[in-house]
């Protein structure tokens, strides 16, 4: 069977594009270590309030790193107001005792799903002090539109 030269050209082009897409996934996940920020650890959704990892939600500084522990539940974030310093690495750790929620710090690259049974972890650094809105961006029931919190990024210490 004779294949036309244009046919051969476009078959080759399609294969190259597929190879580029697969290559992009392989390189970002294995060489650059980029993964979705959820499913870091597992946790029993029924015992979140007594689990030492989430019994005391809030912001703490551990070994020079700022860690914000947050429980996303129907229909609020606990705590509803957080304060972190600018110019320092901040790690958010989240989980949900009920349904799937979202965690987005509006105007930044912090955006994660919060899935019951798992701990989501996102690290970032805020360069601009100010007030940021945190919203749930996964529909989670009738109170979804009220599910928000406030993040204050304070001026970095001199
Ligand atoms: Cu929600």
PDB file of C-alpha atoms and ligand atoms in Angstrom:
ATOM      1  CA  UNK A   1       0.000   0.000   0.000  1.00  0.00           C
ATOM      2  CA  UNK A   2       1.355   3.401  -0.946  1.00  0.00           C
ATOM      3  CA  UNK A   3       0.961   6.190   1.610  1.00  0.00           C
ATOM      4  CA  UNK A   4       0.911   9.711   0.238  1.00  0.00           C
ATOM      5  CA  UNK A   5       3.833  11.910   1.313  1.00  0.00           C
ATOM      6  CA  UNK A   6       1.488  14.456   2.999  1.00  0.00           C
ATOM      7  CA  UNK A   7      -0.194  11.618   4.891  1.00  0.00           C
ATOM      8  CA  UNK A   8       3.195  10.489   6.160  1.00  0.00           C
ATOM      9  CA  UNK A   9       4.106  14.030   7.147  1.00  0.00           C
ATOM     10  CA  UNK A  10       0.936  14.566   9.240  1.00  0.00           C
ATOM     11  CA  UNK A  11       1.201  11.131  10.873  1.00  0.00           C
ATOM     12  CA  UNK A  12       4.735  12.016  11.916  1.00  0.00           C
ATOM     13  CA  UNK A  13       3.638  15.445  13.160  1.00  0.00           C
ATOM     14  CA  UNK A  14       0.835  13.914  15.269  1.00  0.00           C
ATOM     15  CA  UNK A  15       3.246  11.411  16.810  1.00  0.00           C
ATOM     16  CA  UNK A  16       5.712  14.192  17.632  1.00  0.00           C
ATOM     17  CA  UNK A  17       2.984  16.219  19.394  1.00  0.00           C
ATOM     18  CA  UNK A  18       1.893  13.177  21.439  1.00  0.00           C
ATOM     19  CA  UNK A  19       5.533  12.483  22.373  1.00  0.00           C
ATOM     20  CA  UNK A  20       5.947  16.139  23.453  1.00  0.00           C
ATOM     21  CA  UNK A  21       2.836  15.976  25.695  1.00  0.00           C
ATOM     22  CA  UNK A  22       3.876  12.692  27.325  1.00  0.00           C
ATOM     23  CA  UNK A  23       7.404  14.057  27.716  1.00  0.00           C
ATOM     24  CA  UNK A  24       6.100  17.190  29.449  1.00  0.00           C
ATOM     25  CA  UNK A  25       4.196  15.082  31.998  1.00  0.00           C
ATOM     26  CA  UNK A  26       7.150  12.770  32.632  1.00  0.00           C
ATOM     27  CA  UNK A  27       9.699  15.588  32.956  1.00  0.00           C
ATOM     28  CA  UNK A  28       7.578  17.772  35.273  1.00  0.00           C
ATOM     29  CA  UNK A  29       6.597  14.904  37.562  1.00  0.00           C
ATOM     30  CA  UNK A  30       9.900  12.996  37.766  1.00  0.00           C
ATOM     31  CA  UNK A  31      12.665  15.496  36.991  1.00  0.00           C
ATOM     32  CA  UNK A  32      11.070  18.644  38.472  1.00  0.00           C
ATOM     33  CA  UNK A  33       9.017  16.905  41.187  1.00  0.00           C
ATOM     34  CA  UNK A  34       5.817  18.835  40.450  1.00  0.00           C
ATOM     35  CA  UNK A  35       2.721  17.068  41.768  1.00  0.00           C
ATOM     36  CA  UNK A  36      -0.846  18.108  42.604  1.00  0.00           C
ATOM     37  CA  UNK A  37      -0.832  19.511  46.165  1.00  0.00           C
ATOM     38  CA  UNK A  38      -3.358  17.076  47.609  1.00  0.00           C
ATOM     39  CA  UNK A  39      -3.058  13.514  48.961  1.00  0.00           C
ATOM     40  CA  UNK A  40       0.184  14.087  50.875  1.00  0.00           C
ATOM     41  CA  UNK A  41      -0.855  11.919  53.824  1.00  0.00           C
ATOM     42  CA  UNK A  42      -3.938  10.013  54.852  1.00  0.00           C
ATOM     43  CA  UNK A  43      -6.043  10.813  57.926  1.00  0.00           C
ATOM     44  CA  UNK A  44      -9.225   9.392  59.429  1.00  0.00           C
ATOM     45  CA  UNK A  45     -11.937  12.038  58.815  1.00  0.00           C
ATOM     46  CA  UNK A  46     -13.827  10.904  61.944  1.00  0.00           C
ATOM     47  CA  UNK A  47     -10.962  11.663  64.338  1.00  0.00           C
ATOM     48  CA  UNK A  48      -9.659  14.984  62.991  1.00  0.00           C
ATOM     49  CA  UNK A  49     -10.522  16.848  66.205  1.00  0.00           C
ATOM     50  CA  UNK A  50      -8.342  14.524  68.277  1.00  0.00           C
ATOM     51  CA  UNK A  51      -5.618  13.826  65.701  1.00  0.00           C
ATOM     52  CA  UNK A  52      -2.501  15.708  66.870  1.00  0.00           C
ATOM     53  CA  UNK A  53      -1.941  17.007  63.332  1.00  0.00           C
ATOM     54  CA  UNK A  54      -5.259  18.886  63.276  1.00  0.00           C
ATOM     55  CA  UNK A  55      -6.445  19.130  66.899  1.00  0.00           C
ATOM     56  CA  UNK A  56      -5.199  22.739  67.171  1.00  0.00           C
ATOM     57  CA  UNK A  57      -5.675  24.533  63.835  1.00  0.00           C
ATOM     58  CA  UNK A  58      -3.810  27.803  63.413  1.00  0.00           C
ATOM     59  CA  UNK A  59      -0.478  29.316  62.464  1.00  0.00           C
ATOM     60  CA  UNK A  60       2.773  28.262  64.104  1.00  0.00           C
ATOM     61  CA  UNK A  61       6.456  28.650  63.307  1.00  0.00           C
ATOM     62  CA  UNK A  62       8.383  25.387  63.327  1.00  0.00           C
ATOM     63  CA  UNK A  63      12.129  25.565  62.746  1.00  0.00           C
ATOM     64  CA  UNK A  64      11.900  28.933  60.993  1.00  0.00           C
ATOM     65  CA  UNK A  65       9.119  27.767  58.684  1.00  0.00           C
ATOM     66  CA  UNK A  66       5.589  29.063  59.023  1.00  0.00           C
ATOM     67  CA  UNK A  67       2.948  26.357  59.076  1.00  0.00           C
ATOM     68  CA  UNK A  68      -0.765  27.079  58.810  1.00  0.00           C
ATOM     69  CA  UNK A  69      -2.997  24.175  59.828  1.00  0.00           C
ATOM     70  CA  UNK A  70      -6.572  24.566  58.608  1.00  0.00           C
ATOM     71  CA  UNK A  71      -9.689  22.405  58.790  1.00  0.00           C
ATOM     72  CA  UNK A  72     -12.140  22.964  55.929  1.00  0.00           C
ATOM     73  CA  UNK A  73     -15.630  21.851  56.892  1.00  0.00           C
ATOM     74  CA  UNK A  74     -19.207  22.570  55.879  1.00  0.00           C
ATOM     75  CA  UNK A  75     -19.226  25.635  55.600  1.00  0.00           C
ATOM     76  CA  UNK A  76     -16.298  27.393  57.126  1.00  0.00           C
ATOM     77  CA  UNK A  77     -12.554  27.345  57.476  1.00  0.00           C
ATOM     78  CA  UNK A  78     -11.127  26.810  60.947  1.00  0.00           C
ATOM     79  CA  UNK A  79      -9.554  29.257  61.738  1.00  0.00           C
ATOM     80  CA  UNK A  80     -11.526  31.865  59.806  1.00  0.00           C
ATOM     81  CA  UNK A  81      -8.760  34.451  60.144  1.00  0.00           C
ATOM     82  CA  UNK A  82      -5.068  33.773  59.716  1.00  0.00           C
ATOM     83  CA  UNK A  83      -1.983  35.916  59.812  1.00  0.00           C
ATOM     84  CA  UNK A  84       1.355  35.009  58.220  1.00  0.00           C
ATOM     85  CA  UNK A  85       4.514  37.063  57.608  1.00  0.00           C
ATOM     86  CA  UNK A  86       5.564  38.276  54.163  1.00  0.00           C
ATOM     87  CA  UNK A  87       8.794  37.087  52.555  1.00  0.00           C
ATOM     88  CA  UNK A  88       8.945  33.755  54.391  1.00  0.00           C
ATOM     89  CA  UNK A  89       8.047  30.255  53.244  1.00  0.00           C
ATOM     90  CA  UNK A  90       4.532  29.359  54.379  1.00  0.00           C
ATOM     91  CA  UNK A  91       3.135  25.839  54.284  1.00  0.00           C
ATOM     92  CA  UNK A  92      -0.618  25.301  54.411  1.00  0.00           C
ATOM     93  CA  UNK A  93      -1.833  21.930  55.636  1.00  0.00           C
ATOM     94  CA  UNK A  94      -5.507  21.163  55.233  1.00  0.00           C
ATOM     95  CA  UNK A  95      -8.019  18.412  55.644  1.00  0.00           C
ATOM     96  CA  UNK A  96     -11.790  17.981  55.690  1.00  0.00           C
ATOM     97  CA  UNK A  97     -13.970  15.936  58.056  1.00  0.00           C
ATOM     98  CA  UNK A  98     -16.999  15.897  55.732  1.00  0.00           C
ATOM     99  CA  UNK A  99     -17.019  16.499  51.966  1.00  0.00           C
ATOM    100  CA  UNK A 100     -14.613  17.711  49.276  1.00  0.00           C
ATOM    101  CA  UNK A 101     -13.779  21.392  49.645  1.00  0.00           C
ATOM    102  CA  UNK A 102     -11.437  23.752  47.847  1.00  0.00           C
ATOM    103  CA  UNK A 103      -8.813  26.101  49.194  1.00  0.00           C
ATOM    104  CA  UNK A 104      -7.860  29.093  47.118  1.00  0.00           C
ATOM    105  CA  UNK A 105      -6.012  32.188  48.243  1.00  0.00           C
ATOM    106  CA  UNK A 106      -7.408  34.628  45.702  1.00  0.00           C
ATOM    107  CA  UNK A 107      -4.794  36.350  43.565  1.00  0.00           C
ATOM    108  CA  UNK A 108      -1.992  33.902  44.423  1.00  0.00           C
ATOM    109  CA  UNK A 109      -0.890  30.480  43.179  1.00  0.00           C
ATOM    110  CA  UNK A 110      -2.266  28.755  46.304  1.00  0.00           C
ATOM    111  CA  UNK A 111      -5.045  26.494  45.103  1.00  0.00           C
ATOM    112  CA  UNK A 112      -5.811  22.983  46.288  1.00  0.00           C
ATOM    113  CA  UNK A 113      -8.599  20.504  46.708  1.00  0.00           C
ATOM    114  CA  UNK A 114      -9.293  19.393  50.281  1.00  0.00           C
ATOM    115  CA  UNK A 115     -10.431  15.790  50.261  1.00  0.00           C
ATOM    116  CA  UNK A 116     -11.742  13.928  53.336  1.00  0.00           C
ATOM    117  CA  UNK A 117      -9.311  11.196  54.323  1.00  0.00           C
ATOM    118  CA  UNK A 118      -6.275  13.072  53.018  1.00  0.00           C
ATOM    119  CA  UNK A 119      -4.018  15.921  54.045  1.00  0.00           C
ATOM    120  CA  UNK A 120      -3.426  18.575  51.386  1.00  0.00           C
ATOM    121  CA  UNK A 121      -0.204  20.522  51.597  1.00  0.00           C
ATOM    122  CA  UNK A 122       0.748  23.675  49.680  1.00  0.00           C
ATOM    123  CA  UNK A 123       3.856  25.785  50.175  1.00  0.00           C
ATOM    124  CA  UNK A 124       4.327  29.333  48.991  1.00  0.00           C
ATOM    125  CA  UNK A 125       5.795  32.693  49.887  1.00  0.00           C
ATOM    126  CA  UNK A 126       3.838  35.935  50.004  1.00  0.00           C
ATOM    127  CA  UNK A 127       5.855  38.906  48.781  1.00  0.00           C
ATOM    128  CA  UNK A 128       3.124  41.526  49.189  1.00  0.00           C
ATOM    129  CA  UNK A 129       1.665  42.308  52.623  1.00  0.00           C
ATOM    130  CA  UNK A 130      -2.067  42.861  52.723  1.00  0.00           C
ATOM    131  CA  UNK A 131      -5.395  41.112  53.141  1.00  0.00           C
ATOM    132  CA  UNK A 132      -6.211  38.112  51.001  1.00  0.00           C
ATOM    133  CA  UNK A 133      -9.511  36.364  50.555  1.00  0.00           C
ATOM    134  CA  UNK A 134      -9.608  32.583  50.985  1.00  0.00           C
ATOM    135  CA  UNK A 135     -12.493  30.822  49.270  1.00  0.00           C
ATOM    136  CA  UNK A 136     -13.792  27.301  48.873  1.00  0.00           C
ATOM    137  CA  UNK A 137     -13.897  26.636  45.142  1.00  0.00           C
ATOM    138  CA  UNK A 138     -15.427  23.161  45.170  1.00  0.00           C
ATOM    139  CA  UNK A 139     -19.208  23.131  45.504  1.00  0.00           C
ATOM    140  CA  UNK A 140     -19.834  21.581  48.921  1.00  0.00           C
ATOM    141  CA  UNK A 141     -23.529  22.089  49.660  1.00  0.00           C
ATOM    142  CA  UNK A 142     -26.092  24.814  50.294  1.00  0.00           C
ATOM    143  CA  UNK A 143     -23.720  26.932  52.391  1.00  0.00           C
ATOM    144  CA  UNK A 144     -20.861  26.775  49.870  1.00  0.00           C
ATOM    145  CA  UNK A 145     -21.113  30.454  48.904  1.00  0.00           C
ATOM    146  CA  UNK A 146     -20.543  31.515  52.530  1.00  0.00           C
ATOM    147  CA  UNK A 147     -17.396  29.442  52.933  1.00  0.00           C
ATOM    148  CA  UNK A 148     -14.567  31.964  53.077  1.00  0.00           C
ATOM    149  CA  UNK A 149     -11.771  33.118  55.356  1.00  0.00           C
ATOM    150  CA  UNK A 150      -9.362  36.007  55.634  1.00  0.00           C
ATOM    151  CA  UNK A 151      -5.579  35.803  55.347  1.00  0.00           C
ATOM    152  CA  UNK A 152      -3.515  38.746  56.533  1.00  0.00           C
ATOM    153  CA  UNK A 153       0.053  38.908  55.278  1.00  0.00           C
ATOM    154  CA  UNK A 154       2.022  41.113  57.632  1.00  0.00           C
ATOM    155  CA  UNK A 155       5.043  43.248  56.812  1.00  0.00           C
ATOM    156  CA  UNK A 156       8.217  41.186  57.113  1.00  0.00           C
ATOM    157  CA  UNK A 157      10.235  41.768  60.262  1.00  0.00           C
ATOM    158  CA  UNK A 158      13.142  44.225  59.693  1.00  0.00           C
TER     159      UNK A 158
HETATM  160 CU1  LIG B   1     -16.520  24.029  50.911  1.00  0.00          CU
END
